[in-house]
Short mmCIF file of C-alpha atoms in Angstrom, two decimals:
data_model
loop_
_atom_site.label_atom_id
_atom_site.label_comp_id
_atom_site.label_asym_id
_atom_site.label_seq_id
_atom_site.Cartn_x
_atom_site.Cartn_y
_atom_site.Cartn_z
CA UNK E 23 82.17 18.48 -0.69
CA UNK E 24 81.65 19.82 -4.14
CA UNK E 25 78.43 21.45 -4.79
CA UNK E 26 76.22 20.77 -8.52
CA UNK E 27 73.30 21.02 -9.61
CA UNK E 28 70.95 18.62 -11.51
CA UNK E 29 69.85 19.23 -15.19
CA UNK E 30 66.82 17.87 -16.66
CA UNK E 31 66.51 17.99 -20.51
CA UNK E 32 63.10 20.11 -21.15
CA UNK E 33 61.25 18.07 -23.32
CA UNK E 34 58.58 15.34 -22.71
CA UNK E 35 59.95 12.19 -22.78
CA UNK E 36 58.47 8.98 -24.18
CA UNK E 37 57.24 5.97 -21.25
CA UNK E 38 59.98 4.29 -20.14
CA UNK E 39 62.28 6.13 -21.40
CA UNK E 40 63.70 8.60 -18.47
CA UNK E 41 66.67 10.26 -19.21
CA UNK E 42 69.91 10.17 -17.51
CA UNK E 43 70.89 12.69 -15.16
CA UNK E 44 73.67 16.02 -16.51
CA UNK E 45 75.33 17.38 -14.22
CA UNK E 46 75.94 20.52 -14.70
CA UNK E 47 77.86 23.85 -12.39
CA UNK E 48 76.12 26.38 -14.21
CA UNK E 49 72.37 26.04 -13.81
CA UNK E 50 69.78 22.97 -13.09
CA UNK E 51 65.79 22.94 -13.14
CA UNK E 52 63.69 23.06 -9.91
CA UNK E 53 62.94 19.42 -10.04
CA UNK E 54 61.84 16.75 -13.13
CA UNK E 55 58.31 17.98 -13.11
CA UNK E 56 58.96 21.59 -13.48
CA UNK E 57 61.12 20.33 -16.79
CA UNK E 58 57.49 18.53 -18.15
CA UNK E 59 55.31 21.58 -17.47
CA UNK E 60 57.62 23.55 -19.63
CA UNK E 61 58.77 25.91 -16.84
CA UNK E 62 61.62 27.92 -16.30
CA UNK E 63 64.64 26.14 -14.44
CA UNK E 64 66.47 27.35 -11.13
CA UNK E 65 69.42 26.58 -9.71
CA UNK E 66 69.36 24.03 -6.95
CA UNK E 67 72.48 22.11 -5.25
CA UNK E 68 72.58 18.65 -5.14
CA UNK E 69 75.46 16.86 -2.73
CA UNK E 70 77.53 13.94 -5.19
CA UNK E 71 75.97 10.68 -3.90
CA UNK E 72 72.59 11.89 -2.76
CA UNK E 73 69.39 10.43 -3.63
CA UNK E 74 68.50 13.48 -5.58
CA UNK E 75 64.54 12.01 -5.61
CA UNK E 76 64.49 14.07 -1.87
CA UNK E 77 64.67 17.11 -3.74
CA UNK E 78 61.99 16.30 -6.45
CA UNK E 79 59.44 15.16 -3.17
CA UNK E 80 60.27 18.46 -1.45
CA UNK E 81 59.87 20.34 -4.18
CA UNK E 82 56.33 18.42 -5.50
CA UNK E 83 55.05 18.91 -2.13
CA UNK E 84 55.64 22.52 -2.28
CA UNK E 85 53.91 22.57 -5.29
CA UNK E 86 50.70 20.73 -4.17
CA UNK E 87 50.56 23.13 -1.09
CA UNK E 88 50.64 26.45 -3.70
CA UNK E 89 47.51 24.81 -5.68
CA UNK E 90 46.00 23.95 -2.22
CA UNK E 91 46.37 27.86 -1.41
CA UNK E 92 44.93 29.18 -4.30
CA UNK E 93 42.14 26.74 -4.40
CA UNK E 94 41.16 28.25 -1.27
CA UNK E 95 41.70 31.91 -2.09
CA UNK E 96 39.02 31.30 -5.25
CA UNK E 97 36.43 31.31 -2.96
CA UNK E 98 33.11 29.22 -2.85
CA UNK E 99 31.06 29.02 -6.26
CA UNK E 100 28.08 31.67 -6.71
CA UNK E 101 25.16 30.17 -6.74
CA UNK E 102 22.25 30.34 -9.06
CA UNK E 103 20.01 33.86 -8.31
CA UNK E 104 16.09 32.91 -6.51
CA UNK E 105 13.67 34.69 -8.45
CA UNK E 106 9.91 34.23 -6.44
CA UNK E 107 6.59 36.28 -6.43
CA UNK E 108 7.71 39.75 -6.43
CA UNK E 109 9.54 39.93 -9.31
CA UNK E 110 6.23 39.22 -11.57
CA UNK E 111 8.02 40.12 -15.23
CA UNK E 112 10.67 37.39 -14.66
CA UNK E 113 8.16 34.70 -14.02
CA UNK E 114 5.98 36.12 -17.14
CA UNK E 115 9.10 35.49 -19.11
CA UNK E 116 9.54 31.88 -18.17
CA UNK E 117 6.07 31.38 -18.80
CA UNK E 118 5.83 32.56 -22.38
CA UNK E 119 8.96 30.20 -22.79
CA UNK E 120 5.63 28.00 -23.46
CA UNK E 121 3.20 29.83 -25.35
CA UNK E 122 2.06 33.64 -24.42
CA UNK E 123 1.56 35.47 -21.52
CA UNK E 124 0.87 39.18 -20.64
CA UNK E 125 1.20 40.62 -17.46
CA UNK E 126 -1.74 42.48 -15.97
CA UNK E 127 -3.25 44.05 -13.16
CA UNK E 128 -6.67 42.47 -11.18
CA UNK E 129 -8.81 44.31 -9.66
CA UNK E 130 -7.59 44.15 -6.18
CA UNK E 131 -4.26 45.99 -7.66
CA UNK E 132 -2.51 42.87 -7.73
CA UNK E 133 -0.31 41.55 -10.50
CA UNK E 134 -1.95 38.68 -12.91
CA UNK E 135 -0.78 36.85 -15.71
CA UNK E 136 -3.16 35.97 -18.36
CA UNK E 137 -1.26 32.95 -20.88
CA UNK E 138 -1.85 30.62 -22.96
CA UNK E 139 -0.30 27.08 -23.64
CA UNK E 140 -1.09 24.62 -26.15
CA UNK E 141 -3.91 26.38 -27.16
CA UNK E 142 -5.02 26.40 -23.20
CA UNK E 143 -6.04 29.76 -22.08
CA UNK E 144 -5.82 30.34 -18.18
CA UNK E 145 -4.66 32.53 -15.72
CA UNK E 146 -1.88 32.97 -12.90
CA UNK E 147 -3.17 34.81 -9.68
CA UNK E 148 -0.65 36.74 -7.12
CA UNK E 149 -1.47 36.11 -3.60
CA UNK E 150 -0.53 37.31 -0.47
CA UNK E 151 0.92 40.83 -2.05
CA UNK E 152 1.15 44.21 0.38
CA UNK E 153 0.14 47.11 -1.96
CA UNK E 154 0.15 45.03 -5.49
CA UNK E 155 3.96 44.49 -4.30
CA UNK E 156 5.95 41.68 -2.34
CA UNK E 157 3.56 39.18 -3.27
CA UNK E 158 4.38 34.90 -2.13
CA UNK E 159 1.95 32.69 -3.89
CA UNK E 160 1.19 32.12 -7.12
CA UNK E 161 -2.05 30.35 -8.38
CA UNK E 162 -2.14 28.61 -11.33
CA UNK E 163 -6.26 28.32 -12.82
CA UNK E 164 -7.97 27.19 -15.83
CA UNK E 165 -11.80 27.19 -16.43
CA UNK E 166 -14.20 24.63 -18.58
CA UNK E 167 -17.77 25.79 -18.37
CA UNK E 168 -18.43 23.11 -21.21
CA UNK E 169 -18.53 20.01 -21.17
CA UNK E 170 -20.19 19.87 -17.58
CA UNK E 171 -18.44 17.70 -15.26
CA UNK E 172 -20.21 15.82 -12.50
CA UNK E 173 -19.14 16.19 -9.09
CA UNK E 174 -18.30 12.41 -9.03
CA UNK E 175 -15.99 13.11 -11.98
CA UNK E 176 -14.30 15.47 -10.26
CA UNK E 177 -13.61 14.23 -6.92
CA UNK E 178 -12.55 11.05 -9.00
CA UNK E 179 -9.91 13.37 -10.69
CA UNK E 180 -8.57 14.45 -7.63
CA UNK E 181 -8.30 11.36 -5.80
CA UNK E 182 -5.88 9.93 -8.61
CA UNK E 183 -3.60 12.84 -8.76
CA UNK E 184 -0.86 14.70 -6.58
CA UNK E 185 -1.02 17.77 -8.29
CA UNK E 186 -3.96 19.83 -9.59
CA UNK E 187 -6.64 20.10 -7.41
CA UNK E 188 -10.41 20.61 -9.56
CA UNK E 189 -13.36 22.27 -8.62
CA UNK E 190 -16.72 22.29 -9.56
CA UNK E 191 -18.59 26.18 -9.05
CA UNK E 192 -22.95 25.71 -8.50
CA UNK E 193 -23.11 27.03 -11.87
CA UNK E 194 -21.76 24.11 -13.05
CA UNK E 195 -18.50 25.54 -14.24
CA UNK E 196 -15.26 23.20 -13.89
CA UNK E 197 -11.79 24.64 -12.77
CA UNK E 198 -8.17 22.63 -12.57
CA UNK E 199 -5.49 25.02 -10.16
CA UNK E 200 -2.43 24.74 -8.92
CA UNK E 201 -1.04 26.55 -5.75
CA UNK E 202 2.57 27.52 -5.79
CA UNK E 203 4.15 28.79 -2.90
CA UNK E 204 7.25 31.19 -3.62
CA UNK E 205 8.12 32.59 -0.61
CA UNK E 206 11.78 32.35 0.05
CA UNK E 207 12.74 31.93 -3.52
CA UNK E 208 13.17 29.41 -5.90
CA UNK E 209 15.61 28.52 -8.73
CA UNK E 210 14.49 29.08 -12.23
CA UNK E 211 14.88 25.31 -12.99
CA UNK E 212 12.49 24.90 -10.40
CA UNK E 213 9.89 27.43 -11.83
CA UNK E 214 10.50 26.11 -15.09
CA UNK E 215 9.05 22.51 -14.09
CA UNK E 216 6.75 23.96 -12.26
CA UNK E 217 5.08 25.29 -15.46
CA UNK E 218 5.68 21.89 -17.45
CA UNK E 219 3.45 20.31 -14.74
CA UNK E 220 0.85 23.14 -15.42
CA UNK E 221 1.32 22.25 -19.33
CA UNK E 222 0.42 18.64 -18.51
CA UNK E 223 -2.29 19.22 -16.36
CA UNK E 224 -4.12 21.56 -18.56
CA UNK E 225 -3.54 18.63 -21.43
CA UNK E 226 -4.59 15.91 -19.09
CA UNK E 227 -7.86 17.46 -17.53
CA UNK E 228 -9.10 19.00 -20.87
CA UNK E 229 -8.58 15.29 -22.36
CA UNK E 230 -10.65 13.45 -18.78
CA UNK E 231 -13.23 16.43 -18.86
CA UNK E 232 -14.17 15.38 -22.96
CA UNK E 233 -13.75 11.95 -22.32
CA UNK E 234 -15.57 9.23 -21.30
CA UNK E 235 -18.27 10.04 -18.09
CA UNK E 236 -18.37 6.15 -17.16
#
């Protein structure tokens, strides 16, 4: 039986429009699809007679199983860096994202960020730190020494939210925090929010403490 090969004109073709078939000794493309991407054609050998579709299927499976391999060989996505407490300049930075904030040192030796949002001045604590190092927890405060809030007030403010727990000092001296545990790492998205909640809280207890006392 006489041996050719199939040839495929290279050149995208129109819907419903498929080209007939050249037969030609000399050379032949890989298979139709090969012809579409633009590639380069080999020389295959189809018998006269045979459905020459067998080759295309053997040949697109081939091609399936290559992408399959080298989706594998790319290896998993990296995933986003943690940042937590011990890296105190990183979470300054996100912070001043809002306003300004300047990174001290307490007098324990620990680190402390003193910002400011929205006109809001308050502080961010380091907790749980070996040395002024390694630290976990991060606490969020803000102070109102005027207007005087009752201790009804207060333990009405914290029965109606889920985040932002006040306190009320014997000299009379009102403070909103909020405790953030970083141990382990978190994302920066997830830092990020975290200070948009501490922007809303300092908005929303400033605007209860001067409000109405009813």
């Amino acid at each position: 039986v006489r041996r050719l090969s199939l040839v495929m004109p290279r050149h995208h073709f129109a819907p419903g429009s498929f080209p007939a078939a050249k037969i030609d000794g000399r050379r032949g493309c890989r298979h139709f699809f090969n012809t579409l991407l633009n590639r380069s054609c080999y020389p295959i050998a189809v018998r006269t007679g045979r459905n020459w579709m067998s080759a295309i299927r053997m040949t697109a499976m081939q091609s399936l199983l290559a992408l399959a391999l080298s989706v594998m060989n790319a290896g998993p996505l990296e995933a986003e860096p943690l940042i937590d407490a011990r890296d105190p300049i990183v979470l300054r930075d996100i912070i001043a994202r809002y306003g300004t904030a300047f990174l001290m040192i307490d007098i324990h030796g620990d680190p402390l960020i003193e910002g400011r949002i929205d006109g809001q001045q308050f502080r961010v604590h380091f907790h749980e730190c070996v040395d002024g190092a390694d630290c976990k927890m991060l606490g969020f405060r803000r102070s109102w020494v005027r207007p005087e809030l009752t201790l009804e007030r207060i333990n009405r403010w914290n029965n109606e939210r889920l985040f932002g727990v006040a306190t009320l000092d014997p000299g009379g001296a009102s403070t909103i925090g909020l405790d953030v545990n970083l141990d382990h790492g978190v994302t920066q998205a997830n830092f990020t929010e975290t200070v948009e909640t501490w922007r809303r809280l300092l908005t929303e207890f400033a605007a209860y403490a001067e409000g109405p006392t009813g």
